Coordinates of C-alpha atoms in Angstrom, one line a residue:
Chain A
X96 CA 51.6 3.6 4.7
X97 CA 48.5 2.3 6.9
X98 CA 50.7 0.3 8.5
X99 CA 53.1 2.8 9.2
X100 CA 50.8 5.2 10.3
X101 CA 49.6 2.3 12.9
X102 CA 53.2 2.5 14.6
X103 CA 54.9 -0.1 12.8
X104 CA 58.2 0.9 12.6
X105 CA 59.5 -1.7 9.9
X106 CA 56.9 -0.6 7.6
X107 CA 58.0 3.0 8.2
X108 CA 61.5 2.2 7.3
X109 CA 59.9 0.7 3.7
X110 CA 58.5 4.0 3.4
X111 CA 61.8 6.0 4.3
X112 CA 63.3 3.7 1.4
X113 CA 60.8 4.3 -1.1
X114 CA 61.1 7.5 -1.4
X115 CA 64.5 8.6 0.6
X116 CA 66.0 8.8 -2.7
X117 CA 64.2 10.5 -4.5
X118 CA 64.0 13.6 -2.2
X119 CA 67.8 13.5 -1.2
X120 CA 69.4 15.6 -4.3
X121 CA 66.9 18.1 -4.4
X122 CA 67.8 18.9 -1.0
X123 CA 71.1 18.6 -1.6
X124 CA 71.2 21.0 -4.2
X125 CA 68.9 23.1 -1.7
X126 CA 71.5 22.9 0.8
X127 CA 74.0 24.5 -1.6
X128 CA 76.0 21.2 -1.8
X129 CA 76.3 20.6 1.5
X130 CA 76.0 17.0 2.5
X131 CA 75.1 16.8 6.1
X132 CA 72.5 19.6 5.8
X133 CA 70.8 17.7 3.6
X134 CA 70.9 14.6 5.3
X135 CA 69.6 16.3 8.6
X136 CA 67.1 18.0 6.3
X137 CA 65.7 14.3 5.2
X138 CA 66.0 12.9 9.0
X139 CA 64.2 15.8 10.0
X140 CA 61.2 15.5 7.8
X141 CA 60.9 11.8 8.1
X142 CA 61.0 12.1 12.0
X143 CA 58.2 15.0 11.2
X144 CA 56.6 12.4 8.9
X145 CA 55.8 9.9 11.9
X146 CA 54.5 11.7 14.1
X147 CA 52.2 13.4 11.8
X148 CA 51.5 10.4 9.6
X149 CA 47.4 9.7 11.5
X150 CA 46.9 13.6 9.7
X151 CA 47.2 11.7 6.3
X152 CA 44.1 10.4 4.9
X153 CA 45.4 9.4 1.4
X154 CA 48.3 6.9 1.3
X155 CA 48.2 8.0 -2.7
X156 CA 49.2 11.6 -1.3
X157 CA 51.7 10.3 0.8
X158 CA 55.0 11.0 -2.3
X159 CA 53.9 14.7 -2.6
X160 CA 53.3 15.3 1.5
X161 CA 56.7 14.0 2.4
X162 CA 58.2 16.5 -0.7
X163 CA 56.4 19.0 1.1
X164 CA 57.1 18.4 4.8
X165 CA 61.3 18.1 3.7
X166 CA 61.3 21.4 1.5
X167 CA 59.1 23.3 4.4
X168 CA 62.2 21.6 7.0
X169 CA 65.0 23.4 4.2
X170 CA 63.1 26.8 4.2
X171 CA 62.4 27.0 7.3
X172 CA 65.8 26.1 8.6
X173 CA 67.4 28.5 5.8
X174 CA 64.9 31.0 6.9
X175 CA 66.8 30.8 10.3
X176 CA 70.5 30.5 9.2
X177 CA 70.0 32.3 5.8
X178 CA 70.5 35.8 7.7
X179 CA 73.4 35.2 8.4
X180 CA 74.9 33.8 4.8
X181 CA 72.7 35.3 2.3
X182 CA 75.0 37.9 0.7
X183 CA 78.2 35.4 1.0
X184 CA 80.1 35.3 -2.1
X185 CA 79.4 31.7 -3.5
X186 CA 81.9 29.1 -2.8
X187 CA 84.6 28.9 -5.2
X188 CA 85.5 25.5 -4.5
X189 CA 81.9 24.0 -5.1
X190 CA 81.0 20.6 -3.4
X191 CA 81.0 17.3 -5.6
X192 CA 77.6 15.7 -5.8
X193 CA 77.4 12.2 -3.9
X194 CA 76.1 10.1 -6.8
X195 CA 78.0 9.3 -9.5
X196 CA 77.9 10.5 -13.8
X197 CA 76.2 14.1 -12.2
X198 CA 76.5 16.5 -14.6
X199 CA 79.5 18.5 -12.5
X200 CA 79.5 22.1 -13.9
X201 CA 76.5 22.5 -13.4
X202 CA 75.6 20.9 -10.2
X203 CA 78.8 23.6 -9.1
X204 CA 77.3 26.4 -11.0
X205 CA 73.6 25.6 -9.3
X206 CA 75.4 25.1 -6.0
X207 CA 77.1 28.2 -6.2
X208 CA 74.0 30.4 -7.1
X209 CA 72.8 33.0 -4.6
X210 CA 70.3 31.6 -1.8
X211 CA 67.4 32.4 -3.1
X212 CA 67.5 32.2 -6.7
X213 CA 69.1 28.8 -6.0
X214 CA 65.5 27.8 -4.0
X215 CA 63.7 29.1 -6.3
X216 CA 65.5 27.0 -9.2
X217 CA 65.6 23.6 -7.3
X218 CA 61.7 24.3 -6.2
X219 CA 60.8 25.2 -9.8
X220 CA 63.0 22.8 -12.2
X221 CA 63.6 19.8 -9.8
X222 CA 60.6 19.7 -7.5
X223 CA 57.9 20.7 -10.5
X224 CA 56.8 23.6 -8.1
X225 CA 55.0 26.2 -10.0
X226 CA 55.5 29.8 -8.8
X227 CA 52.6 30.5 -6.6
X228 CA 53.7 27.5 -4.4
X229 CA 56.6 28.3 -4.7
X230 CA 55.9 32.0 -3.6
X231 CA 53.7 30.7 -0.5
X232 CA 56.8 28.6 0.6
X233 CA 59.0 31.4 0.4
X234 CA 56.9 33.9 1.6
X235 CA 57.5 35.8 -1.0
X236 CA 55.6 37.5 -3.6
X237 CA 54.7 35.0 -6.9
X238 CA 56.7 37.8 -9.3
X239 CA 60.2 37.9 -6.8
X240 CA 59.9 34.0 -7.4
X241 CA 59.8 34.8 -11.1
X242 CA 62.5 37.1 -11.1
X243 CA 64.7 35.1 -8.9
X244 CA 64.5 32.5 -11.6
X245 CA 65.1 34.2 -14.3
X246 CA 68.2 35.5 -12.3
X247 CA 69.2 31.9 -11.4
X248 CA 68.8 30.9 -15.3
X249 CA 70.7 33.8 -16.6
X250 CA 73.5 33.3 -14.1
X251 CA 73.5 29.7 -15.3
X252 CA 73.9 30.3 -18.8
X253 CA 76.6 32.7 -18.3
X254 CA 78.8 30.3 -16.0
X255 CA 78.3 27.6 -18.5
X256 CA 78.6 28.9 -21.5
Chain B
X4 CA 74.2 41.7 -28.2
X5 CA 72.8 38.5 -27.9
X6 CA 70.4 37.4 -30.5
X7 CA 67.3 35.9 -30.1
X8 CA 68.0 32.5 -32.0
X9 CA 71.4 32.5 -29.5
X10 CA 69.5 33.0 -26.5
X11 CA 66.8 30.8 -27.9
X12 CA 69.4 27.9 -27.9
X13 CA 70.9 29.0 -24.7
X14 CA 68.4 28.6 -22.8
X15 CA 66.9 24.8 -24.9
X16 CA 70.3 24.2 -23.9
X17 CA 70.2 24.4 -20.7
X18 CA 66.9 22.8 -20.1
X19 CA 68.1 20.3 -21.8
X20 CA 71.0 19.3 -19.1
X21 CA 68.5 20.2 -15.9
X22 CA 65.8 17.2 -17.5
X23 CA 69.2 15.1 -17.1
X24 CA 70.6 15.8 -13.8
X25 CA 69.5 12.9 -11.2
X26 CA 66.8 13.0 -9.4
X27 CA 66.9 9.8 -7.1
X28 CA 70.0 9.1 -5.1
X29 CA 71.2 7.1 -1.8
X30 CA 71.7 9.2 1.3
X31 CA 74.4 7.9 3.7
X32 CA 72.7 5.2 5.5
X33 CA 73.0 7.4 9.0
X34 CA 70.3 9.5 8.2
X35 CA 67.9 5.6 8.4
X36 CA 69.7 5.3 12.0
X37 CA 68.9 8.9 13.5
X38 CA 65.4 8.5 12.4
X39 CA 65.2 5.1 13.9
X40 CA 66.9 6.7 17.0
X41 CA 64.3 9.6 17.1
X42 CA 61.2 7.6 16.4
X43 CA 62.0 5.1 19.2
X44 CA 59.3 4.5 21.8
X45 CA 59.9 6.3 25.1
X46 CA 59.5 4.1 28.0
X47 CA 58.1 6.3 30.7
X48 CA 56.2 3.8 32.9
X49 CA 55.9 4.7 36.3
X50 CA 55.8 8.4 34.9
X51 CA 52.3 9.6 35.3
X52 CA 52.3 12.1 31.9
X53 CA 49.7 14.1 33.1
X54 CA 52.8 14.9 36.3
X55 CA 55.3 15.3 33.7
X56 CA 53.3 17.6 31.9
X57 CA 51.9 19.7 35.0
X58 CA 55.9 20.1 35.9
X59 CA 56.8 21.3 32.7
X60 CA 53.8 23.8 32.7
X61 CA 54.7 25.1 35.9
X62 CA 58.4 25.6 34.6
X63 CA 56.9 27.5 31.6
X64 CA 54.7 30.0 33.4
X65 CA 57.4 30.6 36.1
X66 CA 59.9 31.2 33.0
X67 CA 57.3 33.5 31.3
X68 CA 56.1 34.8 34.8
X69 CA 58.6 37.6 34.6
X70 CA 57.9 39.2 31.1
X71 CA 54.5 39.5 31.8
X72 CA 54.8 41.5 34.1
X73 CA 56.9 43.5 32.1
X74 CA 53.5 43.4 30.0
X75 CA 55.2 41.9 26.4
X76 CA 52.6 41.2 24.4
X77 CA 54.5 38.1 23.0
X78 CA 54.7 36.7 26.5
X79 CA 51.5 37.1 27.5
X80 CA 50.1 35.2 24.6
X81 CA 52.5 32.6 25.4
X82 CA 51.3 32.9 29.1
X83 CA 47.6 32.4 27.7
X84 CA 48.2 29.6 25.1
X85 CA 50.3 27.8 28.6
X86 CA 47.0 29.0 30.8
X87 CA 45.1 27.2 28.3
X88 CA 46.9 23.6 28.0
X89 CA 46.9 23.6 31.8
X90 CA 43.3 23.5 31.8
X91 CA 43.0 21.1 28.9
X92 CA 45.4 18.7 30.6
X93 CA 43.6 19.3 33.7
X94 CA 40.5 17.6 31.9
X95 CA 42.1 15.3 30.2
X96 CA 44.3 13.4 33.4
X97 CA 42.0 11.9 35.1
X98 CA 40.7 9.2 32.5
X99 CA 44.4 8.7 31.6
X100 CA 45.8 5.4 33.2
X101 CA 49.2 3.9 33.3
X102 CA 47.9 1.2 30.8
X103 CA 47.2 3.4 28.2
X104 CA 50.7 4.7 28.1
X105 CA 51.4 1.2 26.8
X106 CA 49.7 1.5 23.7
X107 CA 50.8 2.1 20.4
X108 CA 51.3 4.4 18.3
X109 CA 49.6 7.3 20.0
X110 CA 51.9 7.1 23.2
X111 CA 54.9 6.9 21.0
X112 CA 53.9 10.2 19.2
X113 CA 52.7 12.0 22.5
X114 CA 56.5 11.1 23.6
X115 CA 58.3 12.5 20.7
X116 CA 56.1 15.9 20.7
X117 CA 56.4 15.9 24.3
X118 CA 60.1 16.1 23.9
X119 CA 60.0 18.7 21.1
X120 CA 57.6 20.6 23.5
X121 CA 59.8 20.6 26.3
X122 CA 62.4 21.6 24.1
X123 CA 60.7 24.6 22.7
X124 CA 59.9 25.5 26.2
X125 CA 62.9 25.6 27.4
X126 CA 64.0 27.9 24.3
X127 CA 60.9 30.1 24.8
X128 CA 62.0 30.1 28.6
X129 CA 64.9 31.8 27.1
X130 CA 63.6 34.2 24.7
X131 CA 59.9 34.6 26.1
X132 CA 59.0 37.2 23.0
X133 CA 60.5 34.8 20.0
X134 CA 57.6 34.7 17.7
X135 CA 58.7 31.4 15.6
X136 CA 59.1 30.1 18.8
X137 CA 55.5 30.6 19.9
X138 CA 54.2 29.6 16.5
X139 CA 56.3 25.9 17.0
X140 CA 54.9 25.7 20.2
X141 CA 51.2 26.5 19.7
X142 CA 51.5 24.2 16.9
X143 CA 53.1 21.0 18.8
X144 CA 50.5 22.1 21.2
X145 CA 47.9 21.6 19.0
X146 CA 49.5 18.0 17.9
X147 CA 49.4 17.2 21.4
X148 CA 45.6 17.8 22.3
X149 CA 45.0 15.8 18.9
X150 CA 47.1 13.1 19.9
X151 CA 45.3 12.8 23.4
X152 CA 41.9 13.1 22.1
X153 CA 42.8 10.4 19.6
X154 CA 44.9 8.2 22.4
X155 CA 41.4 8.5 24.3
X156 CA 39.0 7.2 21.7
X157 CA 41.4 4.5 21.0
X158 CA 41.9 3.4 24.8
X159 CA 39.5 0.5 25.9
X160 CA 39.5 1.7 29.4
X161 CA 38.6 5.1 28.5
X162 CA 36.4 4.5 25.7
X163 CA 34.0 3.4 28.6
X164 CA 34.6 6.0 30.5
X165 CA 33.9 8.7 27.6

């Protein structure tokens, strides 16, 4: 990370590889299933990453700074286009997750949940984000994160029971 | 009526298949090339930045020149945070030389903000009283007078003149 952080490009790219993956189907499943948001989502934070990466002291933080700069990119982008889609109906004909052996109902049923009890569930179960984070992210209060999940879970059970 | 032992198992259930989905997985390898795209050095020798930027500046206030005087209270903070940079670049230009455009990384950051700050200018050019806007803008700003101050420790040349 010093390295990168000192302009070298190659060593940025190790970086981007390290830890690409494991930040690409949490915002996948943020994005609702859609692909290409995702994947802009990732670009974007990474591009974000570089310029910003002098402002990070601890290489050690770097895993948990990267998680935050790419889930601040999805809010804040679904903050902007949300508006508009927010109280769509969910997609009947849910997206098929790029990796293979995923667990297809419910990746579909988690897809399919409403916005924001569908942030709220990715931040909580699949980017260990407890509620008051997850509140401040959302700029919301901590108990509307609370109830959003419980909504998300319920929802879940139902569809996949 | 659901019982408590049913929704008890329900939800075990459940947590049980979210502790299995996947959690690390290959995006397409496009996203590597945009990024290696976007964090490309910018060439701008023969540029003086401290032109560039007085030009963009300029641009800005004549864009925001209007809504003042309509006296919107968005645009005139964006007027003062625009006020401001002039007179911090203003400071700031004469102990930056062509050379230390050369240098890396700081002049490859400045050029990537620069670009997301002329961008945001243009949009705030169009929409004067967008508060988002401002808030990117003040905050790229803010990167920006980091990055200089930084670029100016770092600079051999300069570091003798500070």
């Amino acid at each position: 990370m010093t390295a990168a952080a000192r302009g070298d490009r190659d060593a940025f790219e190790r970086l981007y590889r390290a830890h690409a993956t494991g930040l690409f189907p949490a915002l996948w499943r943020l994005a609702g299933g859609d692909r290409g948001r995702a994947e802009d989502w990732l670009q974007d934070a990474f591009v974000q990453a570089w310029g910003r990466l002098d402002q990070l002291k601890d290489p050690a933080a770097f895993p948990a700074w990267i998680q935050r700069l790419a889930i601040n990119v999805a809010l804040s982008d679904r903050r902007r286009a949300g508006f508009r889609v927010a109280s769509e109906a969910p997609d009947a004909a849910a997206p098929e997750p790029p990796w293979p052996g995923a667990d297809l109902d419910l990746e579909r049923a988690i897809a399919t949940l409403p916005d924001r009890a569908r942030q709220v569930f990715v931040l909580f179960h699949l980017c260990d984000l407890g509620h008051a984070e997850i509140a401040e992210r959302m700029a919301v209060e901590v108990g509307t994160s609370k109830a959003q999940l419980h909504r998300a879970r319920t929802i879940l059970k139902e569809k996949l029971t | 009526m659901t019982s408590p032992d049913s929704k008890h198992d329900a939800d075990a259930a459940l947590d049980a298949r979210i502790a299995a989905l996947t959690r690390s997985a290959e995006p397409r390898q496009r996203v590597w090339t945009g990024i290696a795209e976007r964090i490309r050095p910018v060439r701008r020798a023969g540029w003086p930045w401290a032109a560039a930027a007085a030009v963009v500046l300029a641009l800005a206030i004549v864009a925001l020149q209007p809504d003042r005087e309509r006296s919107s209270t968005g645009s005139e903070r964006a007027l003062q945070l625009v006020q401001a940079e002039v007179e911090a670049m203003r400071r700031a230009a004469p102990v930056v030389t062509a050379d230390w455009l050369d240098e890396r990384p700081w002049t490859e950051a400045w050029a990537d903000n620069q670009v997301a700050i002329d961008e945001l200018e243009a949009a705030l050019g169009r929409d004067p009283d967008n508060r988002l806007l401002l808030d990117f803008l003040a905050e790229a700003r803010l990167r920006q007078a980091r990055l200089i101050h930084a670029g100016l420790a770092h600079s051999p040349q300069t570091r003798m003149t500070l």
